[in-house]
Amino acid sequence: MAIRRALAAHTTLTLAYVDEDGPQACAVLYATGGTTASTASSSSAPDRAPDSAPGHGPDLGSGPALYFVTATTTRHGRALAEPDARVAFTVQRDGQEWGELTGIQGRGRCRILAGAERAAGWRVYTERFPFVEQSDRLRDALERTTLWELRPDWLRLIDNGQGFGHKEEWQRPEGQPLS
């Protein structure tokens, strides 16, 4: 599926949020996990499930999970830890030619992972970034900080390679839990 492939093809997302000082954005390395087991679709699934509701776009089940590391003491960490904090984000590769521009826009919520969820998210993160495990210093530093999960509730793929302004969207179905 195109949205899932685009998320897997990149490693950096620009995360936008609002706090008491106004809007701000930051870049973080991320790894992407699958959907929840009960609604997961295989990588060979079509971009739109035959029975998906109109307007919900490709079948991503409950949506992908994006994992990133940042301390709760950073400005964005404090903002993300606020109850009901919402974020917007983009994912794209630098230096793309206009006619081939591909990227993702999204909105969602972040949460801190602990216990077994943190361990599972950490495995996804270190599989994507094996250099973390190869450096004792880096691994020790990152293990002491906070692992976050970003669950999008809306995603838009832009792929000018398929024609200027080509878009595919996915939206979490109404009432479906984030995880």
PDB file of C-alpha atoms in Angstrom:
ATOM      1  CA  MET A   1       0.000   0.000   0.000  1.00  0.00           C
ATOM      2  CA  ALA A   2       1.343   3.415  -0.968  1.00  0.00           C
ATOM      3  CA  ILE A   3       0.906   5.213   2.381  1.00  0.00           C
ATOM      4  CA  ARG A   4       2.544   2.399   4.331  1.00  0.00           C
ATOM      5  CA  ARG A   5       5.427   2.218   1.815  1.00  0.00           C
ATOM      6  CA  ALA A   6       5.978   5.986   2.013  1.00  0.00           C
ATOM      7  CA  LEU A   7       6.119   5.906   5.822  1.00  0.00           C
ATOM      8  CA  ALA A   8       8.561   2.972   5.750  1.00  0.00           C
ATOM      9  CA  ALA A   9      10.763   4.696   3.162  1.00  0.00           C
ATOM     10  CA  HIS A  10      11.676   7.616   5.436  1.00  0.00           C
ATOM     11  CA  THR A  11      13.208   8.041   8.877  1.00  0.00           C
ATOM     12  CA  THR A  12      12.618  11.677   9.887  1.00  0.00           C
ATOM     13  CA  LEU A  13       9.359  13.421  10.616  1.00  0.00           C
ATOM     14  CA  THR A  14       8.716  17.056  11.360  1.00  0.00           C
ATOM     15  CA  LEU A  15       6.371  17.223  14.319  1.00  0.00           C
ATOM     16  CA  ALA A  16       4.295  20.373  14.860  1.00  0.00           C
ATOM     17  CA  TYR A  17       2.522  21.211  18.094  1.00  0.00           C
ATOM     18  CA  VAL A  18       1.186  24.184  20.054  1.00  0.00           C
ATOM     19  CA  ASP A  19       2.005  25.105  23.628  1.00  0.00           C
ATOM     20  CA  GLU A  20       1.635  28.187  25.820  1.00  0.00           C
ATOM     21  CA  ASP A  21       4.330  29.951  23.751  1.00  0.00           C
ATOM     22  CA  GLY A  22       2.594  29.243  20.432  1.00  0.00           C
ATOM     23  CA  PRO A  23       3.236  26.915  17.496  1.00  0.00           C
ATOM     24  CA  GLN A  24       6.552  25.120  17.140  1.00  0.00           C
ATOM     25  CA  ALA A  25       7.990  22.265  15.089  1.00  0.00           C
ATOM     26  CA  CYS A  26      10.824  19.809  15.623  1.00  0.00           C
ATOM     27  CA  ALA A  27      12.396  16.968  13.661  1.00  0.00           C
ATOM     28  CA  VAL A  28      12.652  13.484  15.174  1.00  0.00           C
ATOM     29  CA  LEU A  29      13.853  10.128  13.873  1.00  0.00           C
ATOM     30  CA  TYR A  30      11.003   7.623  13.795  1.00  0.00           C
ATOM     31  CA  ALA A  31      10.363   3.976  13.141  1.00  0.00           C
ATOM     32  CA  THR A  32       7.031   2.711  11.971  1.00  0.00           C
ATOM     33  CA  GLY A  33       5.233  -0.319  13.326  1.00  0.00           C
ATOM     34  CA  GLY A  34       2.188  -2.069  11.987  1.00  0.00           C
ATOM     35  CA  THR A  35      -1.429  -1.770  12.861  1.00  0.00           C
ATOM     36  CA  THR A  36      -2.982  -3.408  15.872  1.00  0.00           C
ATOM     37  CA  ALA A  37      -3.278  -7.173  15.518  1.00  0.00           C
ATOM     38  CA  SER A  38      -7.061  -7.262  15.387  1.00  0.00           C
ATOM     39  CA  THR A  39      -7.233  -4.929  12.410  1.00  0.00           C
ATOM     40  CA  ALA A  40      -3.868  -5.456  10.713  1.00  0.00           C
ATOM     41  CA  SER A  41      -3.820  -5.777   6.975  1.00  0.00           C
ATOM     42  CA  SER A  42      -1.045  -7.597   5.174  1.00  0.00           C
ATOM     43  CA  SER A  43       1.489  -5.796   3.030  1.00  0.00           C
ATOM     44  CA  SER A  44      -0.153  -7.315  -0.024  1.00  0.00           C
ATOM     45  CA  ALA A  45      -3.536  -5.818   0.849  1.00  0.00           C
ATOM     46  CA  PRO A  46      -5.078  -3.511  -1.746  1.00  0.00           C
ATOM     47  CA  ASP A  47      -4.981   0.242  -1.171  1.00  0.00           C
ATOM     48  CA  ARG A  48      -8.712   0.225  -0.491  1.00  0.00           C
ATOM     49  CA  ALA A  49     -10.527  -2.617   1.173  1.00  0.00           C
ATOM     50  CA  PRO A  50     -13.694  -3.571  -0.721  1.00  0.00           C
ATOM     51  CA  ASP A  51     -15.860  -2.970   2.344  1.00  0.00           C
ATOM     52  CA  SER A  52     -14.124   0.154   3.685  1.00  0.00           C
ATOM     53  CA  ALA A  53     -16.370   3.076   4.424  1.00  0.00           C
ATOM     54  CA  PRO A  54     -16.401   5.892   1.860  1.00  0.00           C
ATOM     55  CA  GLY A  55     -13.961   8.644   2.711  1.00  0.00           C
ATOM     56  CA  HIS A  56     -11.742   6.410   4.818  1.00  0.00           C
ATOM     57  CA  GLY A  57      -9.266   5.653   2.030  1.00  0.00           C
ATOM     58  CA  PRO A  58      -6.724   2.848   2.128  1.00  0.00           C
ATOM     59  CA  ASP A  59      -7.225   0.055   4.604  1.00  0.00           C
ATOM     60  CA  LEU A  60      -4.683   0.743   7.336  1.00  0.00           C
ATOM     61  CA  GLY A  61      -6.827  -0.865  10.009  1.00  0.00           C
ATOM     62  CA  SER A  62      -6.453   1.240  13.135  1.00  0.00           C
ATOM     63  CA  GLY A  63      -3.490   2.963  11.542  1.00  0.00           C
ATOM     64  CA  PRO A  64       0.256   2.728  11.742  1.00  0.00           C
ATOM     65  CA  ALA A  65       2.204   3.414  14.902  1.00  0.00           C
ATOM     66  CA  LEU A  66       5.195   5.739  14.683  1.00  0.00           C
ATOM     67  CA  TYR A  67       7.817   5.491  17.443  1.00  0.00           C
ATOM     68  CA  PHE A  68      10.278   8.209  18.402  1.00  0.00           C
ATOM     69  CA  VAL A  69      12.494   9.131  21.324  1.00  0.00           C
ATOM     70  CA  THR A  70      12.531  12.478  23.111  1.00  0.00           C
ATOM     71  CA  ALA A  71      12.806  13.632  26.694  1.00  0.00           C
ATOM     72  CA  THR A  72       9.774  14.967  28.528  1.00  0.00           C
ATOM     73  CA  THR A  73      11.966  17.910  29.577  1.00  0.00           C
ATOM     74  CA  THR A  74      12.160  19.288  26.011  1.00  0.00           C
ATOM     75  CA  ARG A  75       9.647  21.905  24.908  1.00  0.00           C
ATOM     76  CA  HIS A  76       7.944  19.452  22.569  1.00  0.00           C
ATOM     77  CA  GLY A  77       8.075  16.656  25.186  1.00  0.00           C
ATOM     78  CA  ARG A  78       6.251  18.854  27.706  1.00  0.00           C
ATOM     79  CA  ALA A  79       3.659  19.859  25.083  1.00  0.00           C
ATOM     80  CA  LEU A  80       3.068  16.261  23.952  1.00  0.00           C
ATOM     81  CA  ALA A  81       2.567  15.104  27.544  1.00  0.00           C
ATOM     82  CA  GLU A  82      -0.388  17.470  27.999  1.00  0.00           C
ATOM     83  CA  PRO A  83      -3.795  15.750  28.111  1.00  0.00           C
ATOM     84  CA  ASP A  84      -5.517  15.706  24.719  1.00  0.00           C
ATOM     85  CA  ALA A  85      -2.475  17.211  22.959  1.00  0.00           C
ATOM     86  CA  ARG A  86      -2.812  17.012  19.185  1.00  0.00           C
ATOM     87  CA  VAL A  87       0.034  17.102  16.677  1.00  0.00           C
ATOM     88  CA  ALA A  88       0.490  17.562  12.965  1.00  0.00           C
ATOM     89  CA  PHE A  89       3.446  16.157  11.067  1.00  0.00           C
ATOM     90  CA  THR A  90       5.084  15.741   7.698  1.00  0.00           C
ATOM     91  CA  VAL A  91       7.412  13.046   6.380  1.00  0.00           C
ATOM     92  CA  GLN A  92       9.470  13.545   3.232  1.00  0.00           C
ATOM     93  CA  ARG A  93      12.976  13.162   1.870  1.00  0.00           C
ATOM     94  CA  ASP A  94      15.077  16.309   1.381  1.00  0.00           C
ATOM     95  CA  GLY A  95      16.217  17.328  -2.089  1.00  0.00           C
ATOM     96  CA  GLN A  96      13.365  15.896  -4.135  1.00  0.00           C
ATOM     97  CA  GLU A  97      12.653  17.215  -7.608  1.00  0.00           C
ATOM     98  CA  TRP A  98       9.301  18.974  -7.934  1.00  0.00           C
ATOM     99  CA  GLY A  99       7.849  16.474 -10.425  1.00  0.00           C
ATOM    100  CA  GLU A 100       8.717  13.492  -8.216  1.00  0.00           C
ATOM    101  CA  LEU A 101       7.861  15.013  -4.813  1.00  0.00           C
ATOM    102  CA  THR A 102       6.462  12.384  -2.454  1.00  0.00           C
ATOM    103  CA  GLY A 103       5.567  12.826   1.191  1.00  0.00           C
ATOM    104  CA  ILE A 104       3.055  12.335   3.963  1.00  0.00           C
ATOM    105  CA  GLN A 105       0.994  14.843   5.927  1.00  0.00           C
ATOM    106  CA  GLY A 106      -0.715  13.674   9.095  1.00  0.00           C
ATOM    107  CA  ARG A 107      -2.465  14.507  12.344  1.00  0.00           C
ATOM    108  CA  GLY A 108      -2.758  12.478  15.509  1.00  0.00           C
ATOM    109  CA  ARG A 109      -1.923  12.034  19.176  1.00  0.00           C
ATOM    110  CA  CYS A 110       1.213  10.967  21.001  1.00  0.00           C
ATOM    111  CA  ARG A 111       1.583   8.974  24.188  1.00  0.00           C
ATOM    112  CA  ILE A 112       4.428   7.810  26.366  1.00  0.00           C
ATOM    113  CA  LEU A 113       5.067   4.069  26.316  1.00  0.00           C
ATOM    114  CA  ALA A 114       5.956   2.081  29.433  1.00  0.00           C
ATOM    115  CA  GLY A 115       6.444  -1.563  30.399  1.00  0.00           C
ATOM    116  CA  ALA A 116       5.733  -4.183  27.755  1.00  0.00           C
ATOM    117  CA  GLU A 117       4.503  -1.569  25.261  1.00  0.00           C
ATOM    118  CA  ARG A 118       7.788   0.308  25.596  1.00  0.00           C
ATOM    119  CA  ALA A 119       9.766  -2.909  25.120  1.00  0.00           C
ATOM    120  CA  ALA A 120       7.804  -3.736  21.945  1.00  0.00           C
ATOM    121  CA  GLY A 121       8.164  -0.177  20.600  1.00  0.00           C
ATOM    122  CA  TRP A 122      11.866  -0.152  21.469  1.00  0.00           C
ATOM    123  CA  ARG A 123      12.359  -3.337  19.385  1.00  0.00           C
ATOM    124  CA  VAL A 124      10.706  -1.644  16.401  1.00  0.00           C
ATOM    125  CA  TYR A 125      12.858   1.456  16.910  1.00  0.00           C
ATOM    126  CA  THR A 126      16.160  -0.392  17.218  1.00  0.00           C
ATOM    127  CA  GLU A 127      15.367  -2.654  14.244  1.00  0.00           C
ATOM    128  CA  ARG A 128      14.982   0.517  12.165  1.00  0.00           C
ATOM    129  CA  PHE A 129      18.077   2.131  13.711  1.00  0.00           C
ATOM    130  CA  PRO A 130      20.491  -0.733  14.489  1.00  0.00           C
ATOM    131  CA  PHE A 131      23.301   1.748  15.190  1.00  0.00           C
ATOM    132  CA  VAL A 132      21.537   2.528  18.502  1.00  0.00           C
ATOM    133  CA  GLU A 133      22.240  -0.995  19.781  1.00  0.00           C
ATOM    134  CA  GLN A 134      25.775  -0.955  18.373  1.00  0.00           C
ATOM    135  CA  SER A 135      26.826   2.011  20.520  1.00  0.00           C
ATOM    136  CA  ASP A 136      26.780   1.416  24.287  1.00  0.00           C
ATOM    137  CA  ARG A 137      26.832   5.151  24.922  1.00  0.00           C
ATOM    138  CA  LEU A 138      23.939   5.944  22.564  1.00  0.00           C
ATOM    139  CA  ARG A 139      21.875   2.930  23.632  1.00  0.00           C
ATOM    140  CA  ASP A 140      22.299   3.786  27.336  1.00  0.00           C
ATOM    141  CA  ALA A 141      21.347   7.435  26.721  1.00  0.00           C
ATOM    142  CA  LEU A 142      18.258   6.603  24.665  1.00  0.00           C
ATOM    143  CA  GLU A 143      17.095   3.845  27.008  1.00  0.00           C
ATOM    144  CA  ARG A 144      16.982   6.431  29.809  1.00  0.00           C
ATOM    145  CA  THR A 145      14.773   8.811  27.858  1.00  0.00           C
ATOM    146  CA  THR A 146      11.134   8.567  26.840  1.00  0.00           C
ATOM    147  CA  LEU A 147       9.815   6.430  23.984  1.00  0.00           C
ATOM    148  CA  TRP A 148       6.692   7.863  22.388  1.00  0.00           C
ATOM    149  CA  GLU A 149       4.051   6.380  20.119  1.00  0.00           C
ATOM    150  CA  LEU A 150       2.355   8.616  17.576  1.00  0.00           C
ATOM    151  CA  ARG A 151      -0.962   7.243  16.334  1.00  0.00           C
ATOM    152  CA  PRO A 152      -2.223   9.158  13.312  1.00  0.00           C
ATOM    153  CA  ASP A 153      -5.944   9.656  12.887  1.00  0.00           C
ATOM    154  CA  TRP A 154      -5.547  11.199   9.411  1.00  0.00           C
ATOM    155  CA  LEU A 155      -2.887  10.692   6.727  1.00  0.00           C
ATOM    156  CA  ARG A 156      -2.441  12.164   3.267  1.00  0.00           C
ATOM    157  CA  LEU A 157       0.094  10.854   0.774  1.00  0.00           C
ATOM    158  CA  ILE A 158       1.190  13.339  -1.883  1.00  0.00           C
ATOM    159  CA  ASP A 159       2.874  11.730  -4.893  1.00  0.00           C
ATOM    160  CA  ASN A 160       3.605  14.054  -7.807  1.00  0.00           C
ATOM    161  CA  GLY A 161       5.266  11.095  -9.561  1.00  0.00           C
ATOM    162  CA  GLN A 162       1.731   9.851 -10.285  1.00  0.00           C
ATOM    163  CA  GLY A 163       0.641  13.283 -11.529  1.00  0.00           C
ATOM    164  CA  PHE A 164       0.771  16.767 -10.067  1.00  0.00           C
ATOM    165  CA  GLY A 165      -1.185  16.940  -6.831  1.00  0.00           C
ATOM    166  CA  HIS A 166      -1.928  13.189  -6.686  1.00  0.00           C
ATOM    167  CA  LYS A 167      -3.258  12.448  -3.198  1.00  0.00           C
ATOM    168  CA  GLU A 168      -4.361   9.399  -1.266  1.00  0.00           C
ATOM    169  CA  GLU A 169      -5.946   9.796   2.155  1.00  0.00           C
ATOM    170  CA  TRP A 170      -6.687   7.596   5.116  1.00  0.00           C
ATOM    171  CA  GLN A 171      -8.782   8.513   8.137  1.00  0.00           C
ATOM    172  CA  ARG A 172      -9.324   6.489  11.280  1.00  0.00           C
ATOM    173  CA  PRO A 173     -12.908   5.220  11.231  1.00  0.00           C
ATOM    174  CA  GLU A 174     -15.225   6.946  13.710  1.00  0.00           C
ATOM    175  CA  GLY A 175     -15.132   5.427  17.162  1.00  0.00           C
ATOM    176  CA  GLN A 176     -12.110   3.223  16.454  1.00  0.00           C
ATOM    177  CA  PRO A 177      -9.620   3.328  19.347  1.00  0.00           C
ATOM    178  CA  LEU A 178      -6.072   4.565  18.790  1.00  0.00           C
ATOM    179  CA  SER A 179      -4.483   1.302  19.852  1.00  0.00           C
TER     180      SER A 179
END
